[in-house]
């Protein structure tokens, strides 16, 4: 299908997903515009991870459609989706602990040719200078915040057009949370579109162009990040105010 330069980068319509008889997503429709940072917030078990897994193709869609730059990828295999420009940073980072930092990153670039891998690796080192310093250490020896950098860097090695981030702030000290969010903002400024799943609603809404609220598998609210952050219902349910 032809790509429309004015259409959204990601268009999800009527998406459903299930684990056996348990419906985890129902009628989910959302968009990520080219170059946008979109946040998806919701409580534990709302279906946030399931949505990302369905987008990246690890979990099948039970209904609905996923379009990336106009192309229907609803039934595409995960590897094809990576080639098309989707990269997921999984919840809990899931770096390869026994491998070096550099090998973790190089694995991310395995679908790219050697020359472009080197170029992107330089970009990752520039984004995370501490990883260059620690490139020969095994990733399992790094702090949680640095492992999160490895996980983000590994996804960037695929040269994604859309980065899917699953709870990047989980388990990090407040100072590191601020660093991770600064990095996400910088990625967007450099042109990578981002779909950010977060329980840290306050931080997510403060940087998001647009945000969606997911409750028991359905989108119940959406709007510009700042607008949602000021919404009374959102403040009470997700911001503890
Ligand atoms: P969390 O913030 O805890 O990661 P979430 O919003 O990402 O939550 P999901 O993990 O997507 O939510 O879960 C959505 C629903 O699907 C929940 O009811 C959950 O219990 C169920 N679920 C998730 N994974 C499985 C699975 N492998 N088998 C069965 N049910 C599952």
PDB file of N, CA and C in Angstrom, residues 130-186:
ATOM      1  N   UNK A 130      27.974   6.937  28.715  1.00  0.00           N
ATOM      2  CA  UNK A 130      28.378   5.998  29.770  1.00  0.00           C
ATOM      3  C   UNK A 130      28.431   4.562  29.230  1.00  0.00           C
ATOM      4  N   UNK A 131      27.595   4.274  28.246  1.00  0.00           N
ATOM      5  CA  UNK A 131      27.610   2.917  27.674  1.00  0.00           C
ATOM      6  C   UNK A 131      28.879   2.682  26.859  1.00  0.00           C
ATOM      7  N   UNK A 132      29.371   3.731  26.226  1.00  0.00           N
ATOM      8  CA  UNK A 132      30.630   3.565  25.485  1.00  0.00           C
ATOM      9  C   UNK A 132      31.754   3.230  26.463  1.00  0.00           C
ATOM     10  N   UNK A 133      31.745   3.956  27.602  1.00  0.00           N
ATOM     11  CA  UNK A 133      32.767   3.679  28.620  1.00  0.00           C
ATOM     12  C   UNK A 133      32.689   2.242  29.113  1.00  0.00           C
ATOM     13  N   UNK A 134      31.461   1.723  29.216  1.00  0.00           N
ATOM     14  CA  UNK A 134      31.266   0.392  29.809  1.00  0.00           C
ATOM     15  C   UNK A 134      31.025  -0.673  28.755  1.00  0.00           C
ATOM     16  N   UNK A 135      31.408  -0.410  27.527  1.00  0.00           N
ATOM     17  CA  UNK A 135      30.987  -1.305  26.438  1.00  0.00           C
ATOM     18  C   UNK A 135      31.500  -2.726  26.566  1.00  0.00           C
ATOM     19  N   UNK A 136      32.624  -2.915  27.271  1.00  0.00           N
ATOM     20  CA  UNK A 136      33.163  -4.282  27.389  1.00  0.00           C
ATOM     21  C   UNK A 136      32.646  -5.025  28.624  1.00  0.00           C
ATOM     22  N   UNK A 137      31.940  -4.323  29.496  1.00  0.00           N
ATOM     23  CA  UNK A 137      31.370  -4.999  30.682  1.00  0.00           C
ATOM     24  C   UNK A 137      30.156  -5.830  30.264  1.00  0.00           C
ATOM     25  N   UNK A 138      29.873  -6.878  31.053  1.00  0.00           N
ATOM     26  CA  UNK A 138      28.646  -7.620  30.751  1.00  0.00           C
ATOM     27  C   UNK A 138      27.457  -6.766  31.204  1.00  0.00           C
ATOM     28  N   UNK A 139      26.387  -6.813  30.414  1.00  0.00           N
ATOM     29  CA  UNK A 139      25.239  -5.932  30.664  1.00  0.00           C
ATOM     30  C   UNK A 139      24.621  -6.194  32.031  1.00  0.00           C
ATOM     31  N   UNK A 140      24.707  -7.448  32.506  1.00  0.00           N
ATOM     32  CA  UNK A 140      24.139  -7.802  33.800  1.00  0.00           C
ATOM     33  C   UNK A 140      24.791  -7.077  34.968  1.00  0.00           C
ATOM     34  N   UNK A 141      25.996  -6.536  34.739  1.00  0.00           N
ATOM     35  CA  UNK A 141      26.690  -5.826  35.821  1.00  0.00           C
ATOM     36  C   UNK A 141      26.253  -4.367  35.947  1.00  0.00           C
ATOM     37  N   UNK A 142      25.501  -3.869  34.979  1.00  0.00           N
ATOM     38  CA  UNK A 142      25.128  -2.456  35.004  1.00  0.00           C
ATOM     39  C   UNK A 142      23.966  -2.201  35.963  1.00  0.00           C
ATOM     40  N   UNK A 143      23.814  -0.933  36.341  1.00  0.00           N
ATOM     41  CA  UNK A 143      22.664  -0.547  37.172  1.00  0.00           C
ATOM     42  C   UNK A 143      21.390  -0.645  36.326  1.00  0.00           C
ATOM     43  N   UNK A 144      20.246  -0.592  37.020  1.00  0.00           N
ATOM     44  CA  UNK A 144      18.962  -0.665  36.307  1.00  0.00           C
ATOM     45  C   UNK A 144      18.820   0.435  35.266  1.00  0.00           C
ATOM     46  N   UNK A 145      19.251   1.632  35.620  1.00  0.00           N
ATOM     47  CA  UNK A 145      19.133   2.763  34.686  1.00  0.00           C
ATOM     48  C   UNK A 145      19.996   2.554  33.452  1.00  0.00           C
ATOM     49  N   UNK A 146      21.201   2.027  33.676  1.00  0.00           N
ATOM     50  CA  UNK A 146      22.090   1.788  32.530  1.00  0.00           C
ATOM     51  C   UNK A 146      21.583   0.626  31.676  1.00  0.00           C
ATOM     52  N   UNK A 147      20.974  -0.377  32.332  1.00  0.00           N
ATOM     53  CA  UNK A 147      20.379  -1.474  31.548  1.00  0.00           C
ATOM     54  C   UNK A 147      19.224  -0.947  30.690  1.00  0.00           C
ATOM     55  N   UNK A 148      18.509   0.031  31.241  1.00  0.00           N
ATOM     56  CA  UNK A 148      17.426   0.626  30.446  1.00  0.00           C
ATOM     57  C   UNK A 148      18.007   1.336  29.225  1.00  0.00           C
ATOM     58  N   UNK A 149      19.167   1.983  29.406  1.00  0.00           N
ATOM     59  CA  UNK A 149      19.824   2.623  28.258  1.00  0.00           C
ATOM     60  C   UNK A 149      20.222   1.574  27.221  1.00  0.00           C
ATOM     61  N   UNK A 150      20.729   0.421  27.696  1.00  0.00           N
ATOM     62  CA  UNK A 150      21.110  -0.653  26.769  1.00  0.00           C
ATOM     63  C   UNK A 150      19.866  -1.129  25.998  1.00  0.00           C
ATOM     64  N   UNK A 151      18.762  -1.299  26.736  1.00  0.00           N
ATOM     65  CA  UNK A 151      17.537  -1.793  26.086  1.00  0.00           C
ATOM     66  C   UNK A 151      17.037  -0.793  25.038  1.00  0.00           C
ATOM     67  N   UNK A 152      17.105   0.488  25.359  1.00  0.00           N
ATOM     68  CA  UNK A 152      16.679   1.509  24.389  1.00  0.00           C
ATOM     69  C   UNK A 152      17.667   1.545  23.216  1.00  0.00           C
ATOM     70  N   UNK A 153      18.961   1.494  23.543  1.00  0.00           N
ATOM     71  CA  UNK A 153      19.986   1.512  22.499  1.00  0.00           C
ATOM     72  C   UNK A 153      19.851   0.322  21.556  1.00  0.00           C
ATOM     73  N   UNK A 154      19.576  -0.842  22.124  1.00  0.00           N
ATOM     74  CA  UNK A 154      19.414  -2.056  21.304  1.00  0.00           C
ATOM     75  C   UNK A 154      18.253  -1.876  20.317  1.00  0.00           C
ATOM     76  N   UNK A 155      17.155  -1.276  20.800  1.00  0.00           N
ATOM     77  CA  UNK A 155      16.016  -1.036  19.898  1.00  0.00           C
ATOM     78  C   UNK A 155      16.387   0.001  18.833  1.00  0.00           C
ATOM     79  N   UNK A 156      17.149   1.017  19.219  1.00  0.00           N
ATOM     80  CA  UNK A 156      17.533   2.054  18.245  1.00  0.00           C
ATOM     81  C   UNK A 156      18.406   1.485  17.134  1.00  0.00           C
ATOM     82  N   UNK A 157      19.135   0.410  17.453  1.00  0.00           N
ATOM     83  CA  UNK A 157      20.017  -0.211  16.454  1.00  0.00           C
ATOM     84  C   UNK A 157      19.232  -0.760  15.262  1.00  0.00           C
ATOM     85  N   UNK A 158      17.909  -0.945  15.418  1.00  0.00           N
ATOM     86  CA  UNK A 158      17.103  -1.411  14.284  1.00  0.00           C
ATOM     87  C   UNK A 158      16.686  -0.230  13.410  1.00  0.00           C
ATOM     88  N   UNK A 159      17.090   0.983  13.796  1.00  0.00           N
ATOM     89  CA  UNK A 159      16.696   2.218  13.092  1.00  0.00           C
ATOM     90  C   UNK A 159      15.178   2.338  12.996  1.00  0.00           C
ATOM     91  N   UNK A 160      14.520   2.332  14.144  1.00  0.00           N
ATOM     92  CA  UNK A 160      13.056   2.348  14.116  1.00  0.00           C
ATOM     93  C   UNK A 160      12.483   3.688  13.678  1.00  0.00           C
ATOM     94  N   UNK A 161      11.333   3.615  13.063  1.00  0.00           N
ATOM     95  CA  UNK A 161      10.569   4.843  12.802  1.00  0.00           C
ATOM     96  C   UNK A 161       9.669   5.100  13.997  1.00  0.00           C
ATOM     97  N   UNK A 162       9.259   3.995  14.641  1.00  0.00           N
ATOM     98  CA  UNK A 162       8.416   4.112  15.831  1.00  0.00           C
ATOM     99  C   UNK A 162       8.980   3.215  16.925  1.00  0.00           C
ATOM    100  N   UNK A 163       9.284   3.841  18.047  1.00  0.00           N
ATOM    101  CA  UNK A 163       9.832   3.122  19.192  1.00  0.00           C
ATOM    102  C   UNK A 163       8.688   2.848  20.168  1.00  0.00           C
ATOM    103  N   UNK A 164       8.533   1.584  20.552  1.00  0.00           N
ATOM    104  CA  UNK A 164       7.496   1.207  21.515  1.00  0.00           C
ATOM    105  C   UNK A 164       8.194   0.980  22.853  1.00  0.00           C
ATOM    106  N   UNK A 165       7.891   1.811  23.813  1.00  0.00           N
ATOM    107  CA  UNK A 165       8.583   1.739  25.105  1.00  0.00           C
ATOM    108  C   UNK A 165       7.636   1.251  26.180  1.00  0.00           C
ATOM    109  N   UNK A 166       7.978   0.123  26.814  1.00  0.00           N
ATOM    110  CA  UNK A 166       7.097  -0.439  27.845  1.00  0.00           C
ATOM    111  C   UNK A 166       7.658  -0.151  29.239  1.00  0.00           C
ATOM    112  N   UNK A 167       7.026   0.779  29.925  1.00  0.00           N
ATOM    113  CA  UNK A 167       7.376   1.126  31.312  1.00  0.00           C
ATOM    114  C   UNK A 167       8.876   1.347  31.522  1.00  0.00           C
ATOM    115  N   UNK A 168       9.471   2.262  30.776  1.00  0.00           N
ATOM    116  CA  UNK A 168      10.928   2.446  30.910  1.00  0.00           C
ATOM    117  C   UNK A 168      11.352   2.950  32.294  1.00  0.00           C
ATOM    118  N   UNK A 169      10.437   3.524  33.059  1.00  0.00           N
ATOM    119  CA  UNK A 169      10.836   4.062  34.362  1.00  0.00           C
ATOM    120  C   UNK A 169      10.685   3.050  35.493  1.00  0.00           C
ATOM    121  N   UNK A 170      10.164   1.867  35.175  1.00  0.00           N
ATOM    122  CA  UNK A 170       9.853   0.890  36.221  1.00  0.00           C
ATOM    123  C   UNK A 170      11.090   0.522  37.040  1.00  0.00           C
ATOM    124  N   UNK A 171      10.964   0.623  38.350  1.00  0.00           N
ATOM    125  CA  UNK A 171      12.027   0.190  39.252  1.00  0.00           C
ATOM    126  C   UNK A 171      13.237   1.105  39.307  1.00  0.00           C
ATOM    127  N   UNK A 172      13.143   2.290  38.724  1.00  0.00           N
ATOM    128  CA  UNK A 172      14.305   3.191  38.742  1.00  0.00           C
ATOM    129  C   UNK A 172      14.148   4.265  39.814  1.00  0.00           C
ATOM    130  N   UNK A 173      15.286   4.687  40.368  1.00  0.00           N
ATOM    131  CA  UNK A 173      15.285   5.792  41.335  1.00  0.00           C
ATOM    132  C   UNK A 173      14.852   7.069  40.612  1.00  0.00           C
ATOM    133  N   UNK A 174      14.239   8.023  41.366  1.00  0.00           N
ATOM    134  CA  UNK A 174      13.695   9.229  40.738  1.00  0.00           C
ATOM    135  C   UNK A 174      14.678   9.976  39.823  1.00  0.00           C
ATOM    136  N   UNK A 175      15.936  10.036  40.228  1.00  0.00           N
ATOM    137  CA  UNK A 175      16.906  10.771  39.413  1.00  0.00           C
ATOM    138  C   UNK A 175      17.080  10.081  38.046  1.00  0.00           C
ATOM    139  N   UNK A 176      17.083   8.744  38.079  1.00  0.00           N
ATOM    140  CA  UNK A 176      17.238   7.990  36.833  1.00  0.00           C
ATOM    141  C   UNK A 176      15.982   8.067  35.979  1.00  0.00           C
ATOM    142  N   UNK A 177      14.827   8.129  36.649  1.00  0.00           N
ATOM    143  CA  UNK A 177      13.569   8.294  35.904  1.00  0.00           C
ATOM    144  C   UNK A 177      13.647   9.591  35.096  1.00  0.00           C
ATOM    145  N   UNK A 178      14.127  10.651  35.737  1.00  0.00           N
ATOM    146  CA  UNK A 178      14.241  11.943  35.050  1.00  0.00           C
ATOM    147  C   UNK A 178      15.184  11.824  33.856  1.00  0.00           C
ATOM    148  N   UNK A 179      16.270  11.076  34.025  1.00  0.00           N
ATOM    149  CA  UNK A 179      17.221  10.896  32.918  1.00  0.00           C
ATOM    150  C   UNK A 179      16.598  10.134  31.758  1.00  0.00           C
ATOM    151  N   UNK A 180      15.860   9.064  32.101  1.00  0.00           N
ATOM    152  CA  UNK A 180      15.220   8.269  31.044  1.00  0.00           C
ATOM    153  C   UNK A 180      14.217   9.127  30.270  1.00  0.00           C
ATOM    154  N   UNK A 181      13.451   9.943  30.994  1.00  0.00           N
ATOM    155  CA  UNK A 181      12.468  10.789  30.315  1.00  0.00           C
ATOM    156  C   UNK A 181      13.145  11.867  29.471  1.00  0.00           C
ATOM    157  N   UNK A 182      14.274  12.370  29.947  1.00  0.00           N
ATOM    158  CA  UNK A 182      15.020  13.347  29.145  1.00  0.00           C
ATOM    159  C   UNK A 182      15.503  12.696  27.849  1.00  0.00           C
ATOM    160  N   UNK A 183      15.923  11.446  27.943  1.00  0.00           N
ATOM    161  CA  UNK A 183      16.372  10.711  26.755  1.00  0.00           C
ATOM    162  C   UNK A 183      15.231  10.530  25.762  1.00  0.00           C
ATOM    163  N   UNK A 184      14.059  10.176  26.288  1.00  0.00           N
ATOM    164  CA  UNK A 184      12.903   9.946  25.406  1.00  0.00           C
ATOM    165  C   UNK A 184      12.554  11.236  24.654  1.00  0.00           C
ATOM    166  N   UNK A 185      12.601  12.338  25.402  1.00  0.00           N
ATOM    167  CA  UNK A 185      12.299  13.628  24.777  1.00  0.00           C
ATOM    168  C   UNK A 185      13.317  13.930  23.678  1.00  0.00           C
ATOM    169  N   UNK A 186      14.568  13.610  23.966  1.00  0.00           N
ATOM    170  CA  UNK A 186      15.626  13.887  22.987  1.00  0.00           C
ATOM    171  C   UNK A 186      15.453  13.033  21.720  1.00  0.00           C
TER     172      UNK A 186
END
